[in-house]
Coordinates of C-alpha atoms in Angstrom, one line a residue:
X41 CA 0.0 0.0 0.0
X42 CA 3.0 2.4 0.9
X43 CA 4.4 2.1 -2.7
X44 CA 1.0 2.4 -4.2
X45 CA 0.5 5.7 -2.2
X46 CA 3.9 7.2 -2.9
X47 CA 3.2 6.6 -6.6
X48 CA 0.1 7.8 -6.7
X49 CA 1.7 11.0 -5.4
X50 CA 4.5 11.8 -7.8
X51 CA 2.4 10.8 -10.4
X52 CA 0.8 14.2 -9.1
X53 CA 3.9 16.5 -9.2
X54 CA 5.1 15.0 -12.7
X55 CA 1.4 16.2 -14.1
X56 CA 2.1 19.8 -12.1
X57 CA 5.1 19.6 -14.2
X58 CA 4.2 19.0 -17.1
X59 CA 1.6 22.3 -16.9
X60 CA 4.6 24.1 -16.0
X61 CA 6.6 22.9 -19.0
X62 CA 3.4 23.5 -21.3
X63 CA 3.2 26.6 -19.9
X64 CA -0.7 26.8 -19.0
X65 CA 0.3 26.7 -14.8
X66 CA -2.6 28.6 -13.4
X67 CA -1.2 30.6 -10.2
X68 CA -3.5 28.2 -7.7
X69 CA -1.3 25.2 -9.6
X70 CA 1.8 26.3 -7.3
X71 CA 2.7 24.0 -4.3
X72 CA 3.3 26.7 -2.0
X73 CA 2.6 27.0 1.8
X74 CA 1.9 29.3 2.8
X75 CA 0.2 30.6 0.0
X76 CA 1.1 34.1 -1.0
X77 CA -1.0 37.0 -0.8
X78 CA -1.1 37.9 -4.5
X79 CA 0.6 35.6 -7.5
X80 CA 0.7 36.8 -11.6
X81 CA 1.2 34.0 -13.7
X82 CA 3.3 35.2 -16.8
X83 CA 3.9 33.7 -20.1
X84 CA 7.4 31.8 -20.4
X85 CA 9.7 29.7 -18.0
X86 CA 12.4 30.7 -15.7
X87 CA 15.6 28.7 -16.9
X88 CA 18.0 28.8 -13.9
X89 CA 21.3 27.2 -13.6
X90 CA 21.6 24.1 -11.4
X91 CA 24.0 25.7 -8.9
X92 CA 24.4 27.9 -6.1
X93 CA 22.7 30.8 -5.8
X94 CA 24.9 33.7 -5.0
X95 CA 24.6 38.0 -4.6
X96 CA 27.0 40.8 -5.6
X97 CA 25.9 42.5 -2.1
X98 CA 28.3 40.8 0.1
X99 CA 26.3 42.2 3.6
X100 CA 22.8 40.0 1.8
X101 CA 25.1 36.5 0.8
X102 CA 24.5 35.0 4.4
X103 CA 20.9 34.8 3.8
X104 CA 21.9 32.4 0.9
X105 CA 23.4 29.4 3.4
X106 CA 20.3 28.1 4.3
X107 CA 18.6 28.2 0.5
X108 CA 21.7 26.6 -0.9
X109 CA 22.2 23.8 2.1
X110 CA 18.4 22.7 2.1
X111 CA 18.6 22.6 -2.1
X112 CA 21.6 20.7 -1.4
X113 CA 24.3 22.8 -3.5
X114 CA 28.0 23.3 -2.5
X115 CA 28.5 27.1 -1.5
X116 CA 32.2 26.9 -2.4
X117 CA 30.9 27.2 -6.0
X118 CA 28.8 31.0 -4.9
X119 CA 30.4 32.9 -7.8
X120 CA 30.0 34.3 -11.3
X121 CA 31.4 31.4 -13.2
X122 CA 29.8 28.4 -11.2
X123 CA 26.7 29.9 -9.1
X124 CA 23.3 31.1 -10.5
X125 CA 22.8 34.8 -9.6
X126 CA 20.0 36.4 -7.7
X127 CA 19.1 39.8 -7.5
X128 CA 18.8 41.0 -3.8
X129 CA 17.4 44.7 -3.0
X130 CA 16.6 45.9 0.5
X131 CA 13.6 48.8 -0.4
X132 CA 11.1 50.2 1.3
X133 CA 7.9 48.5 -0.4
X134 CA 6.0 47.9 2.6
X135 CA 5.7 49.0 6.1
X136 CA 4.6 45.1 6.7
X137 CA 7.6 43.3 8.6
X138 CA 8.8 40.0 6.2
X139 CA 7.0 41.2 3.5
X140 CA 8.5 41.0 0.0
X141 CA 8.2 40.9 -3.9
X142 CA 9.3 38.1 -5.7
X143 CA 9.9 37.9 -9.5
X144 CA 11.7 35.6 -12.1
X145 CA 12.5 36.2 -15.0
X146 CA 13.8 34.4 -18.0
X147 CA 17.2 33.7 -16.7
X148 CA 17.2 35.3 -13.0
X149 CA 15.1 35.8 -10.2
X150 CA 14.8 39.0 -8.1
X151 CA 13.6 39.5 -4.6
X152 CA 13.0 42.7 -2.9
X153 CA 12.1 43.7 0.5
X154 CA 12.2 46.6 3.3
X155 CA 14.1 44.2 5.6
X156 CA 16.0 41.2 6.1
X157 CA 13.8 39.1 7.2
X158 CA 11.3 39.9 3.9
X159 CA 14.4 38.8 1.9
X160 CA 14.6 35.5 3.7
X161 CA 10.8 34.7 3.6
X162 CA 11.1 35.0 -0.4
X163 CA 14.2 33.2 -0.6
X164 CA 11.8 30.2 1.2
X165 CA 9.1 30.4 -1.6
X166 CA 11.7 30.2 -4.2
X167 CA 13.1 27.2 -2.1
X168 CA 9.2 26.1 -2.2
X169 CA 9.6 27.1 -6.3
X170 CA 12.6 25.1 -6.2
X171 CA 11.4 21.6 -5.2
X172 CA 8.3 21.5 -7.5
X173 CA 10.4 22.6 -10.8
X174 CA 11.3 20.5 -13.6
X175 CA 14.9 19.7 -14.2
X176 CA 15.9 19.7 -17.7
X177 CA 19.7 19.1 -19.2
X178 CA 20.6 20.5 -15.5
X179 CA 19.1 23.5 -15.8
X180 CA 16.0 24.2 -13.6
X181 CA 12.7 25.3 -15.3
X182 CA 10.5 27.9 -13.1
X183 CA 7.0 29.5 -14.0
X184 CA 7.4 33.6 -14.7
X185 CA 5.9 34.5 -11.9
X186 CA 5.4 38.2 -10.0
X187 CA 4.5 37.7 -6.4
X188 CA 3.6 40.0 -3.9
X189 CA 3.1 38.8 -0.6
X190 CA 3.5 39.5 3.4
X191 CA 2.3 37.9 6.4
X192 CA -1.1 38.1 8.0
X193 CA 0.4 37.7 11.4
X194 CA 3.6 38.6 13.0
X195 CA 4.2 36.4 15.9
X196 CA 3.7 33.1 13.7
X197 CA 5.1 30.4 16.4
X198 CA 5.5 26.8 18.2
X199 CA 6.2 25.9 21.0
X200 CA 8.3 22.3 21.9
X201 CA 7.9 21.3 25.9
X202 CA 10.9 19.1 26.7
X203 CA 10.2 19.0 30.3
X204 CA 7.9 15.9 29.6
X205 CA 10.6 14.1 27.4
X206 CA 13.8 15.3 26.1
X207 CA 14.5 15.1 22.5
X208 CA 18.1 16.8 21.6
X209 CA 20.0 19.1 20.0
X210 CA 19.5 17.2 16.4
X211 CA 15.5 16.8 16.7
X212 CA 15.8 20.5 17.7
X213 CA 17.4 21.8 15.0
X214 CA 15.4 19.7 12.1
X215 CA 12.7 21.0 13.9
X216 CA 13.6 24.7 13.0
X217 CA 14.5 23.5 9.7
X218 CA 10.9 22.7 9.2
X219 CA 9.7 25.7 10.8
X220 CA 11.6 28.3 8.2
X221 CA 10.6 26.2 5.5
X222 CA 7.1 27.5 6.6
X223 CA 7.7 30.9 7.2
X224 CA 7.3 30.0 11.5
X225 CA 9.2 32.7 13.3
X226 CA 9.0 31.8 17.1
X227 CA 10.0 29.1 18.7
X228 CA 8.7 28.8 22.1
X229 CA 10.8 26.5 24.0
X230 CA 9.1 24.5 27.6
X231 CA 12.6 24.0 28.8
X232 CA 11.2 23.4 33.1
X233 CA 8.4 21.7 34.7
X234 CA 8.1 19.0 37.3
X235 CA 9.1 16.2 35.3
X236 CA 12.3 17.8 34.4
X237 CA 14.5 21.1 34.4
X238 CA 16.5 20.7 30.9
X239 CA 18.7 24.0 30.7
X240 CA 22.3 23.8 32.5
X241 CA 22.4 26.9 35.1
X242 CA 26.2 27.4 36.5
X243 CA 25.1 28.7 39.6
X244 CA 22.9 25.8 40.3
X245 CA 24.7 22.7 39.0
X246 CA 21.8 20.5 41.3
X247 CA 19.2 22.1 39.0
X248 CA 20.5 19.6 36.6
X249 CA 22.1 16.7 37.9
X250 CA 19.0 16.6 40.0
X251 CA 16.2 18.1 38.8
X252 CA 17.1 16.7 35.2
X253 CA 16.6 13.5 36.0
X254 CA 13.6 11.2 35.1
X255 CA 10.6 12.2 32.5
X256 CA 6.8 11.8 32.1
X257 CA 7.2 8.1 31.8
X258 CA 10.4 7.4 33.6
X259 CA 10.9 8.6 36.7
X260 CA 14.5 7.0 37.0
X261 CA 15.8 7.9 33.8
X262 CA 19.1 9.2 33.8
X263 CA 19.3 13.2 33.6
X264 CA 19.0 14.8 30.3
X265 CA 19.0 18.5 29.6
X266 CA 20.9 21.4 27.4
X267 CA 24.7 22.4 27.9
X268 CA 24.7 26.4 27.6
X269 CA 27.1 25.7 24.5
X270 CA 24.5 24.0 23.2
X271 CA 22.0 26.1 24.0
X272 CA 24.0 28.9 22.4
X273 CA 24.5 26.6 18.8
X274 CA 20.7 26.3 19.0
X275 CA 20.3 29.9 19.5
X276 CA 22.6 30.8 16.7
X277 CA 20.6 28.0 14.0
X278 CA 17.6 30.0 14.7
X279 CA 19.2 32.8 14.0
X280 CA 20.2 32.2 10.7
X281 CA 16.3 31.1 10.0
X282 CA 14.9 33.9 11.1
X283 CA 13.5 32.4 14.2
X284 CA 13.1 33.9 17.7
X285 CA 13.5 31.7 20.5
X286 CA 11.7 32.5 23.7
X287 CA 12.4 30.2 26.6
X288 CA 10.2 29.4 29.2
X289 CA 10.9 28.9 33.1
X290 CA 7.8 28.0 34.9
X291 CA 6.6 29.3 38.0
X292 CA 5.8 29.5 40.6
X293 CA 3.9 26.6 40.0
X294 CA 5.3 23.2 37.8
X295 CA 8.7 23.7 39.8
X296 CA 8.7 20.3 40.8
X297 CA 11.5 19.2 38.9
X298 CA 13.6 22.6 40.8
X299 CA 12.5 21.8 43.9
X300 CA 13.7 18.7 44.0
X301 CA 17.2 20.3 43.2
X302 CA 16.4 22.8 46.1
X303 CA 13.9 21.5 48.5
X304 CA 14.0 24.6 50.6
X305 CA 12.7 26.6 48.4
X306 CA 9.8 24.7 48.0
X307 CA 6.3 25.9 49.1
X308 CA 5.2 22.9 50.5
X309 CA 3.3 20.0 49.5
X310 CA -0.5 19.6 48.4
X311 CA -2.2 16.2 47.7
X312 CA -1.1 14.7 44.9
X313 CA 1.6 17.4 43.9
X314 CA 4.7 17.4 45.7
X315 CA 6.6 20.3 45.9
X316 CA 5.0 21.8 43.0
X317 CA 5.3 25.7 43.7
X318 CA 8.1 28.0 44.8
X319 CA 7.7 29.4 48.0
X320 CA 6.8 32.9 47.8
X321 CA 7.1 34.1 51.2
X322 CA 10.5 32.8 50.9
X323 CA 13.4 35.7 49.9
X324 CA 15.9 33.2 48.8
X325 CA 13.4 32.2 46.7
X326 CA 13.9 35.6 44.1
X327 CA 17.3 35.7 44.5
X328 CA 17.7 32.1 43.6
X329 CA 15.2 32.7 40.6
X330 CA 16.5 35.9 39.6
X331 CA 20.0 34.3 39.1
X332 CA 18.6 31.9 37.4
X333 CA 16.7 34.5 34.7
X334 CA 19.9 36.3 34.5
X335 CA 21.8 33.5 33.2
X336 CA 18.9 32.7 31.0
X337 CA 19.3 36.2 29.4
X338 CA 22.4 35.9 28.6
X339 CA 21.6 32.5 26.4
X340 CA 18.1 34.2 24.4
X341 CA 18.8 37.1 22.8
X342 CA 15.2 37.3 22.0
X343 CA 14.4 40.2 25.3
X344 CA 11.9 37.4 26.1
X345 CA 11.4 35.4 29.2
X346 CA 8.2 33.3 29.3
X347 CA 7.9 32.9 33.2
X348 CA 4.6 30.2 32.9
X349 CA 2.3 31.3 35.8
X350 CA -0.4 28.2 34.5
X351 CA -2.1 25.8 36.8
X352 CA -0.8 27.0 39.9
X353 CA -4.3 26.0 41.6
X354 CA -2.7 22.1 41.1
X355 CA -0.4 22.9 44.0
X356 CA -1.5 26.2 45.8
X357 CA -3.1 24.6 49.0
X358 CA 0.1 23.9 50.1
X359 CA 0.6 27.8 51.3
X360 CA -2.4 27.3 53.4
X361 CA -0.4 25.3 55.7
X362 CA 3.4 27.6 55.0
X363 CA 3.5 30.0 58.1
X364 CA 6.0 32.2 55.9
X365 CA 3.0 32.9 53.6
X366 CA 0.7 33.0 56.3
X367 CA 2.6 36.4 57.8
X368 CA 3.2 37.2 53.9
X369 CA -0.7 37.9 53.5
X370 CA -1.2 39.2 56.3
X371 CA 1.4 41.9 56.3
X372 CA 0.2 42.8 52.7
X373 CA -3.8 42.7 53.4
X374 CA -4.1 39.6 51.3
X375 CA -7.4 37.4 51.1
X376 CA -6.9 34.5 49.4
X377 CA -3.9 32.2 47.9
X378 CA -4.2 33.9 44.5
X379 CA -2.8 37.1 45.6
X380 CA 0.3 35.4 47.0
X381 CA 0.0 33.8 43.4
X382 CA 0.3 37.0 42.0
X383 CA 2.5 39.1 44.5
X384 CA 5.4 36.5 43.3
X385 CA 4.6 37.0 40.0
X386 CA 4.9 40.8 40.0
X387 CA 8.2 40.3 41.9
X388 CA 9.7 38.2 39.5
X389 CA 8.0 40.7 36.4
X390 CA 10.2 42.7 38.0
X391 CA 13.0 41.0 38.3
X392 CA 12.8 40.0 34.3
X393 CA 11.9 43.7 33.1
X394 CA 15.4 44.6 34.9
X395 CA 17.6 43.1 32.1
X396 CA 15.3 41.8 29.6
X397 CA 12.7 44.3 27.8
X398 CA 9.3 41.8 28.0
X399 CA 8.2 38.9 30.2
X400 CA 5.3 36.4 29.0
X401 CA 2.5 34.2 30.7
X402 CA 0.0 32.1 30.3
X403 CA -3.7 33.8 30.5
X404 CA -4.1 33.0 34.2
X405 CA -1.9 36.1 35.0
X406 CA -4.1 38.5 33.3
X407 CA -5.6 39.2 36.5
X408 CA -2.2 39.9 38.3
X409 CA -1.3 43.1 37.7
X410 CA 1.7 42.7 35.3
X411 CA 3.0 45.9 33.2
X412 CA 0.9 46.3 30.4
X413 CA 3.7 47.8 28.3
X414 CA 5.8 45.0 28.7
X415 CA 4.0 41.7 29.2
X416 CA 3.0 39.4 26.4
X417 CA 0.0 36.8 27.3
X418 CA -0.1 33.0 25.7
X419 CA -4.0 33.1 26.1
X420 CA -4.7 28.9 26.1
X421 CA -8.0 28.3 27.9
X422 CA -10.8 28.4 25.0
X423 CA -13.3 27.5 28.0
X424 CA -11.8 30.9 29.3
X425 CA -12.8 33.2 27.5
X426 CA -12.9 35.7 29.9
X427 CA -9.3 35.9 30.3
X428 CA -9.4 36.9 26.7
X429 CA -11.2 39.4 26.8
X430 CA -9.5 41.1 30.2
X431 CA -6.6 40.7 28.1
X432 CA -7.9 42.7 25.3
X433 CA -9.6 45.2 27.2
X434 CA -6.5 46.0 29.7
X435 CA -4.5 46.6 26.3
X436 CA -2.1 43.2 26.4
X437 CA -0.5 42.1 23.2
X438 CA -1.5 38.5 23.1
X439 CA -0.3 35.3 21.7
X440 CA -3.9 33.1 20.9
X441 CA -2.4 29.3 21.1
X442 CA -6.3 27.8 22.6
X443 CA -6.1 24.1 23.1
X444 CA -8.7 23.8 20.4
X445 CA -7.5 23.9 17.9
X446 CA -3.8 24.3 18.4
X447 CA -2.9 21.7 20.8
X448 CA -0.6 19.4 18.9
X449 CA -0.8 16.9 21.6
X450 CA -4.6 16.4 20.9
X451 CA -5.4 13.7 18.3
X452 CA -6.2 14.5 14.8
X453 CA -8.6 11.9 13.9
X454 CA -11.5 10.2 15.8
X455 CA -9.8 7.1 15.1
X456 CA -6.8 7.7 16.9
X457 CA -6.2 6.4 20.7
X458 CA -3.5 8.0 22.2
X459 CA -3.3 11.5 22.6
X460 CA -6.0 14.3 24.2
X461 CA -9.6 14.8 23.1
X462 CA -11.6 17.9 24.4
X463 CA -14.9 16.5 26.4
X464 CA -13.9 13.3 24.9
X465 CA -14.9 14.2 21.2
X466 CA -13.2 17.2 20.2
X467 CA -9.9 16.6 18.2
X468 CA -7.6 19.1 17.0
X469 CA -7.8 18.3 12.7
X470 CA -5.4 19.8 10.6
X471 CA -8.6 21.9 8.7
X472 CA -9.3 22.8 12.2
X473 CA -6.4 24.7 12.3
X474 CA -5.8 25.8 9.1
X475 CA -9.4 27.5 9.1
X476 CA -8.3 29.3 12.7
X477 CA -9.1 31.8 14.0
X478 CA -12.3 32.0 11.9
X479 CA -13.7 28.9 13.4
X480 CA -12.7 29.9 16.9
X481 CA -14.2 32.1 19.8
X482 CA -11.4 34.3 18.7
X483 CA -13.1 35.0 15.3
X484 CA -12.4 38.9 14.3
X485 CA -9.6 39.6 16.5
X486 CA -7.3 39.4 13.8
X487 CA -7.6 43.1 13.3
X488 CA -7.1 43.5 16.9
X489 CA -4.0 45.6 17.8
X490 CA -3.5 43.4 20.7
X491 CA -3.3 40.2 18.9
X492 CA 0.5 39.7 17.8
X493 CA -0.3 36.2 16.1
X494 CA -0.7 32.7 16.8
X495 CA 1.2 29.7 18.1
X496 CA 0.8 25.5 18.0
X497 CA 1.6 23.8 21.1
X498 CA 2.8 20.3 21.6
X499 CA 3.1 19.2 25.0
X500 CA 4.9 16.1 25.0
X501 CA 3.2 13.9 28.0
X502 CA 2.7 11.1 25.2
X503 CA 5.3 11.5 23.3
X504 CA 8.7 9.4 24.3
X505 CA 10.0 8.9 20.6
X506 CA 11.1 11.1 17.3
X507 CA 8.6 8.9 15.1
X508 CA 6.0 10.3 17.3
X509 CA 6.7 13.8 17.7
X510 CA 6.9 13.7 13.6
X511 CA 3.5 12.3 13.5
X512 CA 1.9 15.1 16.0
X513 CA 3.6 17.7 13.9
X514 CA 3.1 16.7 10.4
X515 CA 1.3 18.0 8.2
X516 CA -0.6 20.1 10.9
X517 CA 2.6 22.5 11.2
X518 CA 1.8 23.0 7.6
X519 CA -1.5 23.8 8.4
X520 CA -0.5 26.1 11.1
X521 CA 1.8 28.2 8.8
X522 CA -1.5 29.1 6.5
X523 CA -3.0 30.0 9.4
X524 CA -0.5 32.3 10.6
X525 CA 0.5 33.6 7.0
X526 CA -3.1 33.9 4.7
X527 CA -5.8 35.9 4.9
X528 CA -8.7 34.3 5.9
X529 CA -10.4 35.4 2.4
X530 CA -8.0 33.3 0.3
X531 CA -8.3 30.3 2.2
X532 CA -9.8 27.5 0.2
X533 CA -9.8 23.6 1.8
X534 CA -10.1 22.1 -2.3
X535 CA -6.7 24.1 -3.0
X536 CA -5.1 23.6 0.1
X537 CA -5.6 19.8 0.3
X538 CA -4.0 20.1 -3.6
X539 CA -0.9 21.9 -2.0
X540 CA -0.5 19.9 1.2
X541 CA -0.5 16.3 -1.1
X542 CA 2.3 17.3 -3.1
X543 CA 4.0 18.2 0.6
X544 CA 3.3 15.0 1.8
X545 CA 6.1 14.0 -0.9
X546 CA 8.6 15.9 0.9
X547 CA 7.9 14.4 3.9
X548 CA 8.8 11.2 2.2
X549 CA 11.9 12.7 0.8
X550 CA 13.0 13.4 4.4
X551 CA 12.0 10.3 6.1
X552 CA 9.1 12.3 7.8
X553 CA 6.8 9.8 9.7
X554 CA 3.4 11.8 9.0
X555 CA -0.2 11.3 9.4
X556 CA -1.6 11.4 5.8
X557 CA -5.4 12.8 6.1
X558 CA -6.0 11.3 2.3
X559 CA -4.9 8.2 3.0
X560 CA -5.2 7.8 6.8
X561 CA -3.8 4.1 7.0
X562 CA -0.6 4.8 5.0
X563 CA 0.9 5.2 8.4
X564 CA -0.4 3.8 11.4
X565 CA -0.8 6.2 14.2
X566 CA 2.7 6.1 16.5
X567 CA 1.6 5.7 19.9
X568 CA 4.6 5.7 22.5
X569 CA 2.3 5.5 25.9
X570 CA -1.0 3.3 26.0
X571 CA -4.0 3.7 28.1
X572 CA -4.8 0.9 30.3
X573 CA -7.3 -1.1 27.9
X574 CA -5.7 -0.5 25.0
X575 CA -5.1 -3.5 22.7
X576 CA -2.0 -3.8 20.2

């Protein structure tokens, strides 16, 4: 059946060919995702070299590396007598950040933008271009084409938790790949919680020799988490993709892992969740965690720190029985548990907005008073709206990432068995998130000032193995990026589907174990952790 399928499929892209060749493409005929905001279809072919690409604007050639690297070309030929030229121009054609203009001609293409970043995003459609076209006599045959084109969104993101399991520097980085292939720009990286702390702090050496040990599934697996070095080679490979990494330290609650490492900074324990929050009556506490962020700026370059502030509720009954926080609310006139909840969270805002220019949070710290100016929210809840809409209303530039539909740890077909389901039905498809935000409670805010984009999330409590992380992500990342990238007027499920089959071929190329929505038993759902019941 596999063989059957995979020919089936390139049966597909020799026919696209062969329109391109005849020269009757119709600009809907192009395999590209996302799809571009405006495409002319001219008469005539692109004939390219089948070589390098290279620039005469020396300060532009570095943009080339990852073009010529993912086409597979040797950048020790990047000149005039064995490279194929392309025409680079920094202009200002839009005030649209990563917007560009695209254009081949007979024997060159030209790409034009009002920033770097524009440049790269149209060097990635003609990478796009590149693995559709024909190749005749060694000379690549493109469409004439004039493209116009700039994101819908800005913040166009995933997010990875490692806490859960650890995957590696490798998985990482093919995992960026993928990401500036689809024109992804933020990479939100889980990198604590109490299964695991997976970032090496110098300070606190215990943090990982400790706290990294064990996982979801394991609780006596041996420790596993990122070297600074490698966290700066990471760092630097996003870099030259265009992609911001934002790393996230939770607190105060999910600290399980760092308590562990430091039990006396632990706020105590509540049934069924063990050390699961800081203490924050404790002052070692922000010193200890403040040292920590500071090394943590050092590594991110991005003027990001997510600090979490989710679920604290799992482990906040603890404080009731803490005498520390006991005097802590009473000197401060405090009620209830939450505004200890959010008197740490301040503190540490503070601590952040000292030497990094934004902090971020999940949407339950709407409510705690964080600087408007510089706080980003990762609004998640769907069945909260509310904290939406506070967010909105007290002027927060928010990230929408809703479980439904952009939890990639939800299943993606009623079939499937392992994975999350929303009131044990609702599945996260990968229409579902191509056609957000329209189908979503968050239906019209993309004109929102507030709204800075949108962001998948896989959280990685079921997932142990690479097979399986490939089969969460794929093709629904490529769903994600239309999402992120096209207006919601030019989406269109017939001429998506068209596009995302001739992906599915890529996939192949790269050994990419997928979940094929045509052909749903090509590959048998991966399932790393089974439910009790569960048959073979």
């Amino acid at each position: 059946m596999n063989q059957m399928n995979k020919l089936f499929f390139k049966v597909h892209v020799i026919l696209v060919l062969i329109i391109v060749s005849a020269g009757n493409l119709k600009a809907q005929d192009l395999n590209l995702i996302p799809y571009p905001s405006k495409v002319e279809v001219l008469k005539g072919n692109c004939v390219l070299n089948n070589s390098p690409l290279f620039t005469n604007n020396k300060g532009l050639s570095g943009l080339l590396h990852f073009f010529n690297e993912e086409v597979g070309l040797k950048q020790n030929n990047m000149d005039k007598n064995g490279g194929q030229f392309i025409d680079l121009k920094i202009h200002p054609s839009s005030n649209v950040y990563g917007s560009y203009e695209l254009e081949t001609f007979e024997k060159q293409v030209t790409i034009t933008a009002a920033d770097s970043a524009g440049l790269f995003n149209g060097l990635i459609t003609l990478l796009q271009l590149y693995k559709s076209a024909n190749l005749v006599n060694n000379k690549l045959v493109l469409p004439r084409l004039v493209i116009h084109d700039q994101p819908r969104f800005g913040w166009r993101g995933f997010m990875l938790d490692e806490s859960r399991h650890f995957f590696g520097k490798q998985t990482v980085e093919e995992l960026l790949d993928w990401m500036a292939f689809y024109k992804l720009n933020r990479f939100h990286w889980h990198l604590s919680d109490s299964q695991g702390w997976r970032i090496e702090i110098k300070k606190y050496p215990l943090l990982t020799t400790i706290g990294g040990k064990g996982n979801f599934t394991d609780s006596l697996a041996a420790a596993t988490y990122y070297t600074q070095e490698e966290i700066r080679e990471i760092v630097d490979y996003a870099k030259d993709r265009f992609i911001t990494i934002i790393p996230e330290i939770d607190m105060p609650g999910h600290a399980t892992a760092a308590t562990r490492a430091y039990p006396t900074l632990s706020g105590g324990n509540a049934p069924g969740y063990p050390g699961f929050t800081f203490d924050p009556a404790n002052e070692e506490t922000y010193t200890y965690l403040t040292n920590i962020l500071k090394e943590i700026r050092t590594l991110f370059p991005s003027g990001i720190i997510h600090l979490g502030g989710d679920e604290v509720a799992f482990g906040i009954a603890a404080w009731k029985n803490n005498p520390g926080v006991t005097k802590l609310m009473a000197e401060n006139q405090m009620t209830d548990l939450n505004q200890a909840e959010f008197y740490f969270l301040r503190r540490m805002g503070d601590s952040v907005l000292k030497f990094s220019n934004y902090l971020m949070c999940w949407d339950e710290a709407v409510s705690a008073g964080l600087p408007v100016s510089n706080t980003y929210i990762s609004w998640w809840r769907q069945n909260h709206p509310e904290s939406l809409d506070e967010a909105i209303s007290k002027g927060y530039k928010i990230v929408l990432c809703p479980r439904l539909p952009l939890y990639f740890d939800f299943v993606q077909d009623s079939t499937h068995k392992s994975g999350r389901k929303w009131d044990k039905k609702k599945f996260n498809a990968y229409l579902d998130i191509y056609h957000f935000p329209e189908n979503s409670i968050a239906a019209g805010l993309s004109d929102k000032t507030n709204i800075l984009g949108l962001q998948g999330n896989l959280w990685t409590e079921t997932v142990v193995s690479k097979k399986r992380l490939q089969y969460l992500i794929f093709p629904r990342m490529a769903s994600l990026a239309e999402a992120g990238w096209t207006a919601s007027s030019a989406k269109d499920d017939s001429q998506f589907n068209s596009r995302l089959n001739a992906h599915l071929l890529l996939y192949d190329e790269k050994n990419i174990y997928y979940y094929n929505p045509f052909l749903p038993d090509q590959h048998p759902e991966a399932i790393d952790v089974k439910k009790k019941g569960d048959q073979d």
